[in-house]
Amino acid sequence: MPAEPLVLLVVIVGALIGATASGLAGFAFAATTLGLYAHVLPSTVVSPLVVAASLTVQLIVIPMIWRRLDWRAAMPFLIGGVCGVPFGAALLSVLAADTFRHIAGALLVLYSVAILVSGRLPVLKIENRFADAAVGFAGGVLGGFAGLSGILPTIWCSLRRWPKDRQRSIFQLFNTVMHTVTICTYAWQGRLTAEVGGLFVAALPAIGLGAWLGFSLYRRIDDKVFARVLLVLLGVSGVALLVPALG
């Protein structure tokens, strides 16, 4: 059954916003689109669509930063994340749609606040690959559940004050691998339905445009200014998801 025009518009606009954010920062597609998608699509469609679109952005951008990728630093995150994805995917069969929306909203609000506060927190001088793997595992769980794999590694790396290019390398590799594993898990579970495929195809031009625009901004714009704007958008999206629970 074809999607309604309003649903298609929301999906396409959300894809453009999410792809731009992800093209700029190497993550945040899910964080910027969940607030829109969860109100017009069922959770069983939202997660596969978000992960497929986010993976597409990663695959578009990753050749542009290939020489900057730090596989050694990313490996503990990747190993932990791959182990965590199946647990997150299993949650989709356990949690109700309202629970999904409320958890996603709470995660977005917590993410925004955590990143905002982290700029004033002491540097975490932790060089422990097991800790990195644990963060990766938790990120994998969130990725399998809602395509939010980048949240915890992003907070973790920002607290450690790694250089921007090193952080971008971690985000890019981690999200690419996590989304690939998640898509394969969804395919095995039969979640890549015709509805998901139709919406993804409709959003594909916006995904490509947003990825190009976001990466262009990454090379030209002051990242700190955009990060503040992004935090506001993330916070608003999280609150929007939680409003029905408060009403």
CSV table of C-alpha atoms in Angstrom, one decimal:
chain,number,residue,atom,x,y,z
A,1,MET,CA,0.0,0.0,0.0
A,2,PRO,CA,1.6,3.4,-1.0
A,3,ALA,CA,2.5,5.8,1.7
A,4,GLU,CA,0.3,8.9,2.3
A,5,PRO,CA,1.8,12.1,0.9
A,6,LEU,CA,2.3,13.6,4.3
A,7,VAL,CA,4.2,10.5,5.5
A,8,LEU,CA,6.4,10.7,2.4
A,9,LEU,CA,7.1,14.4,3.0
A,10,VAL,CA,8.1,13.7,6.6
A,11,VAL,CA,10.3,10.8,5.6
A,12,ILE,CA,12.1,12.9,2.8
A,13,VAL,CA,12.5,16.0,5.0
A,14,GLY,CA,13.8,13.9,7.9
A,15,ALA,CA,16.2,12.1,5.6
A,16,LEU,CA,17.6,15.4,4.3
A,17,ILE,CA,18.1,16.7,7.9
A,18,GLY,CA,19.5,13.5,9.2
A,19,ALA,CA,21.9,13.0,6.3
A,20,THR,CA,23.2,16.5,6.6
A,21,ALA,CA,23.9,16.0,10.3
A,22,SER,CA,25.5,12.7,9.7
A,23,GLY,CA,27.5,14.0,6.8
A,24,LEU,CA,28.8,16.7,9.0
A,25,ALA,CA,29.6,14.8,12.2
A,26,GLY,CA,29.8,11.1,11.1
A,27,PHE,CA,26.8,10.2,13.3
A,28,ALA,CA,23.3,11.6,14.4
A,29,PHE,CA,21.1,10.5,11.5
A,30,ALA,CA,18.9,8.5,13.9
A,31,ALA,CA,19.0,11.2,16.6
A,32,THR,CA,17.8,13.9,14.3
A,33,THR,CA,15.1,11.8,12.5
A,34,LEU,CA,13.5,9.7,15.3
A,35,GLY,CA,11.5,12.6,16.6
A,36,LEU,CA,9.9,13.0,13.2
A,37,TYR,CA,9.6,9.4,12.1
A,38,ALA,CA,8.2,7.9,15.3
A,39,HIS,CA,5.1,10.0,15.0
A,40,VAL,CA,4.1,8.9,11.5
A,41,LEU,CA,5.6,5.4,11.2
A,42,PRO,CA,5.4,2.2,13.3
A,43,SER,CA,8.5,1.3,15.3
A,44,THR,CA,8.9,-1.8,13.2
A,45,VAL,CA,9.4,0.4,10.1
A,46,VAL,CA,11.3,3.3,11.8
A,47,SER,CA,14.3,1.3,12.9
A,48,PRO,CA,15.1,-0.5,9.6
A,49,LEU,CA,14.5,2.7,7.6
A,50,VAL,CA,16.7,4.8,9.9
A,51,VAL,CA,19.5,2.2,9.9
A,52,ALA,CA,19.4,1.7,6.1
A,53,ALA,CA,19.5,5.5,5.5
A,54,SER,CA,22.2,6.1,8.0
A,55,LEU,CA,24.4,3.3,6.5
A,56,THR,CA,23.9,4.9,3.1
A,57,VAL,CA,25.3,8.2,4.4
A,58,GLN,CA,28.3,6.4,5.9
A,59,LEU,CA,29.0,4.6,2.6
A,60,ILE,CA,28.8,7.9,0.7
A,61,VAL,CA,31.1,9.7,3.0
A,62,ILE,CA,33.7,7.1,4.0
A,63,PRO,CA,35.7,7.2,0.7
A,64,MET,CA,36.2,10.9,1.3
A,65,ILE,CA,38.0,10.4,4.6
A,66,TRP,CA,39.6,7.0,3.9
A,67,ARG,CA,43.1,8.1,4.6
A,68,ARG,CA,42.1,9.6,8.0
A,69,LEU,CA,40.5,6.4,9.4
A,70,ASP,CA,42.2,5.0,12.5
A,71,TRP,CA,41.3,1.3,12.5
A,72,ARG,CA,43.5,0.6,15.6
A,73,ALA,CA,41.6,3.0,17.8
A,74,ALA,CA,38.3,1.9,16.5
A,75,MET,CA,38.7,-1.8,16.8
A,76,PRO,CA,37.7,-2.2,20.5
A,77,PHE,CA,34.5,-0.2,19.8
A,78,LEU,CA,33.8,-2.4,16.7
A,79,ILE,CA,34.3,-5.7,18.5
A,80,GLY,CA,32.0,-4.7,21.4
A,81,GLY,CA,29.4,-3.2,19.1
A,82,VAL,CA,29.1,-6.2,16.9
A,83,CYS,CA,28.4,-8.3,20.1
A,84,GLY,CA,25.7,-5.8,21.2
A,85,VAL,CA,23.7,-5.4,18.0
A,86,PRO,CA,21.7,-8.7,18.3
A,87,PHE,CA,20.6,-7.8,21.8
A,88,GLY,CA,19.3,-4.4,20.6
A,89,ALA,CA,17.5,-6.0,17.7
A,90,ALA,CA,15.8,-8.5,20.0
A,91,LEU,CA,14.3,-5.6,22.0
A,92,LEU,CA,12.2,-4.6,19.0
A,93,SER,CA,10.1,-7.8,19.5
A,94,VAL,CA,9.8,-7.1,23.3
A,95,LEU,CA,9.0,-3.4,23.7
A,96,ALA,CA,5.7,-1.8,22.7
A,97,ALA,CA,5.5,1.1,20.3
A,98,ASP,CA,4.9,3.6,23.1
A,99,THR,CA,7.8,2.2,25.1
A,100,PHE,CA,10.0,2.6,22.1
A,101,ARG,CA,9.0,6.2,21.6
A,102,HIS,CA,9.5,7.1,25.2
A,103,ILE,CA,12.9,5.4,25.5
A,104,ALA,CA,14.1,7.0,22.3
A,105,GLY,CA,12.9,10.5,23.5
A,106,ALA,CA,14.7,10.0,26.8
A,107,LEU,CA,17.8,9.0,25.1
A,108,LEU,CA,17.8,12.1,22.9
A,109,VAL,CA,17.3,14.4,25.8
A,110,LEU,CA,20.0,12.7,27.8
A,111,TYR,CA,22.3,12.8,24.8
A,112,SER,CA,21.8,16.5,24.3
A,113,VAL,CA,22.3,17.4,28.0
A,114,ALA,CA,25.4,15.1,28.2
A,115,ILE,CA,27.1,16.6,25.3
A,116,LEU,CA,26.3,20.1,26.5
A,117,VAL,CA,27.6,19.4,30.0
A,118,SER,CA,30.6,17.5,28.7
A,119,GLY,CA,32.3,20.7,27.5
A,120,ARG,CA,32.7,21.7,31.2
A,121,LEU,CA,33.7,18.3,32.6
A,122,PRO,CA,37.3,17.2,33.3
A,123,VAL,CA,39.1,15.3,30.6
A,124,LEU,CA,38.7,11.5,31.0
A,125,LYS,CA,42.2,10.2,30.9
A,126,ILE,CA,41.3,6.6,30.3
A,127,GLU,CA,43.2,4.6,27.8
A,128,ASN,CA,41.6,1.2,28.4
A,129,ARG,CA,40.6,-0.9,25.4
A,130,PHE,CA,38.2,-2.9,27.5
A,131,ALA,CA,36.3,0.2,28.5
A,132,ASP,CA,36.2,1.2,24.8
A,133,ALA,CA,34.8,-2.2,24.0
A,134,ALA,CA,32.1,-1.9,26.8
A,135,VAL,CA,31.0,1.5,25.3
A,136,GLY,CA,31.0,-0.1,21.9
A,137,PHE,CA,28.8,-3.0,23.2
A,138,ALA,CA,26.2,-0.5,24.7
A,139,GLY,CA,26.3,1.5,21.4
A,140,GLY,CA,25.6,-1.7,19.5
A,141,VAL,CA,22.6,-2.5,21.7
A,142,LEU,CA,21.2,1.0,21.0
A,143,GLY,CA,22.1,0.6,17.3
A,144,GLY,CA,20.2,-2.7,17.0
A,145,PHE,CA,17.3,-1.2,18.9
A,146,ALA,CA,16.8,2.2,17.2
A,147,GLY,CA,19.8,3.0,15.0
A,148,LEU,CA,21.3,5.1,17.8
A,149,SER,CA,24.7,3.4,17.8
A,150,GLY,CA,26.7,6.6,17.7
A,151,ILE,CA,25.4,8.2,20.9
A,152,LEU,CA,27.5,6.6,23.5
A,153,PRO,CA,30.8,6.4,21.6
A,154,THR,CA,30.3,10.1,20.7
A,155,ILE,CA,29.9,11.1,24.4
A,156,TRP,CA,32.8,8.9,25.4
A,157,CYS,CA,35.2,10.3,22.8
A,158,SER,CA,34.1,13.9,23.5
A,159,LEU,CA,34.8,13.5,27.2
A,160,ARG,CA,38.3,12.2,26.3
A,161,ARG,CA,39.0,15.4,24.2
A,162,TRP,CA,40.3,13.5,21.2
A,163,PRO,CA,41.1,15.6,18.1
A,164,LYS,CA,38.2,16.1,15.8
A,165,ASP,CA,39.6,14.0,13.0
A,166,ARG,CA,40.2,11.1,15.4
A,167,GLN,CA,36.7,11.3,16.7
A,168,ARG,CA,35.3,11.5,13.2
A,169,SER,CA,37.3,8.4,12.3
A,170,ILE,CA,35.8,6.4,15.3
A,171,PHE,CA,32.3,7.5,14.5
A,172,GLN,CA,32.5,6.8,10.8
A,173,LEU,CA,34.0,3.3,11.2
A,174,PHE,CA,31.8,2.4,14.2
A,175,ASN,CA,28.5,3.5,12.6
A,176,THR,CA,29.3,1.9,9.3
A,177,VAL,CA,30.1,-1.5,10.9
A,178,MET,CA,27.2,-1.3,13.3
A,179,HIS,CA,24.6,-0.4,10.7
A,180,THR,CA,25.9,-3.1,8.4
A,181,VAL,CA,25.5,-5.7,11.2
A,182,THR,CA,22.1,-4.3,12.1
A,183,ILE,CA,20.8,-4.4,8.6
A,184,CYS,CA,21.9,-8.0,8.2
A,185,THR,CA,20.2,-8.8,11.5
A,186,TYR,CA,17.0,-7.1,10.3
A,187,ALA,CA,17.1,-9.0,7.1
A,188,TRP,CA,17.5,-12.3,8.9
A,189,GLN,CA,14.5,-11.4,11.1
A,190,GLY,CA,12.4,-10.4,8.1
A,191,ARG,CA,12.1,-6.7,9.1
A,192,LEU,CA,13.2,-5.4,5.7
A,193,THR,CA,9.7,-5.2,4.3
A,194,ALA,CA,8.3,-3.8,1.1
A,195,GLU,CA,7.1,-0.7,3.0
A,196,VAL,CA,10.6,-0.1,4.4
A,197,GLY,CA,12.1,-0.5,0.9
A,198,GLY,CA,9.6,1.9,-0.7
A,199,LEU,CA,10.2,4.6,1.8
A,200,PHE,CA,14.0,4.2,1.6
A,201,VAL,CA,13.9,4.6,-2.2
A,202,ALA,CA,11.7,7.7,-1.9
A,203,ALA,CA,14.2,9.2,0.5
A,204,LEU,CA,17.4,8.2,-1.4
A,205,PRO,CA,17.8,11.5,-3.3
A,206,ALA,CA,17.5,13.5,-0.1
A,207,ILE,CA,20.0,11.1,1.6
A,208,GLY,CA,22.5,11.7,-1.1
A,209,LEU,CA,22.0,15.5,-1.1
A,210,GLY,CA,22.2,15.7,2.6
A,211,ALA,CA,25.4,13.6,2.8
A,212,TRP,CA,27.1,15.8,0.3
A,213,LEU,CA,25.9,19.0,2.0
A,214,GLY,CA,26.9,17.8,5.4
A,215,PHE,CA,30.4,16.8,4.4
A,216,SER,CA,30.9,20.1,2.6
A,217,LEU,CA,30.0,21.8,5.9
A,218,TYR,CA,32.4,19.6,7.8
A,219,ARG,CA,35.2,21.0,5.8
A,220,ARG,CA,34.1,24.6,5.8
A,221,ILE,CA,32.1,25.5,8.9
A,222,ASP,CA,33.0,26.1,12.5
A,223,ASP,CA,32.1,22.8,14.1
A,224,LYS,CA,31.3,24.3,17.5
A,225,VAL,CA,28.6,26.6,16.2
A,226,PHE,CA,26.9,23.8,14.3
A,227,ALA,CA,27.2,21.5,17.3
A,228,ARG,CA,25.2,23.9,19.5
A,229,VAL,CA,22.5,24.1,16.8
A,230,LEU,CA,22.4,20.3,16.6
A,231,LEU,CA,22.1,19.9,20.3
A,232,VAL,CA,19.0,22.2,20.3
A,233,LEU,CA,17.4,20.1,17.5
A,234,LEU,CA,18.2,16.9,19.3
A,235,GLY,CA,16.7,18.2,22.6
A,236,VAL,CA,13.5,19.4,20.8
A,237,SER,CA,13.2,16.0,19.1
A,238,GLY,CA,13.6,14.2,22.3
A,239,VAL,CA,11.0,16.3,24.1
A,240,ALA,CA,8.6,15.9,21.2
A,241,LEU,CA,8.8,12.1,21.6
A,242,LEU,CA,8.1,12.4,25.4
A,243,VAL,CA,5.2,14.9,25.2
A,244,PRO,CA,2.6,12.2,24.6
A,245,ALA,CA,3.7,10.5,27.8
A,246,LEU,CA,3.3,13.7,29.7
A,247,GLY,CA,-0.1,14.6,28.3
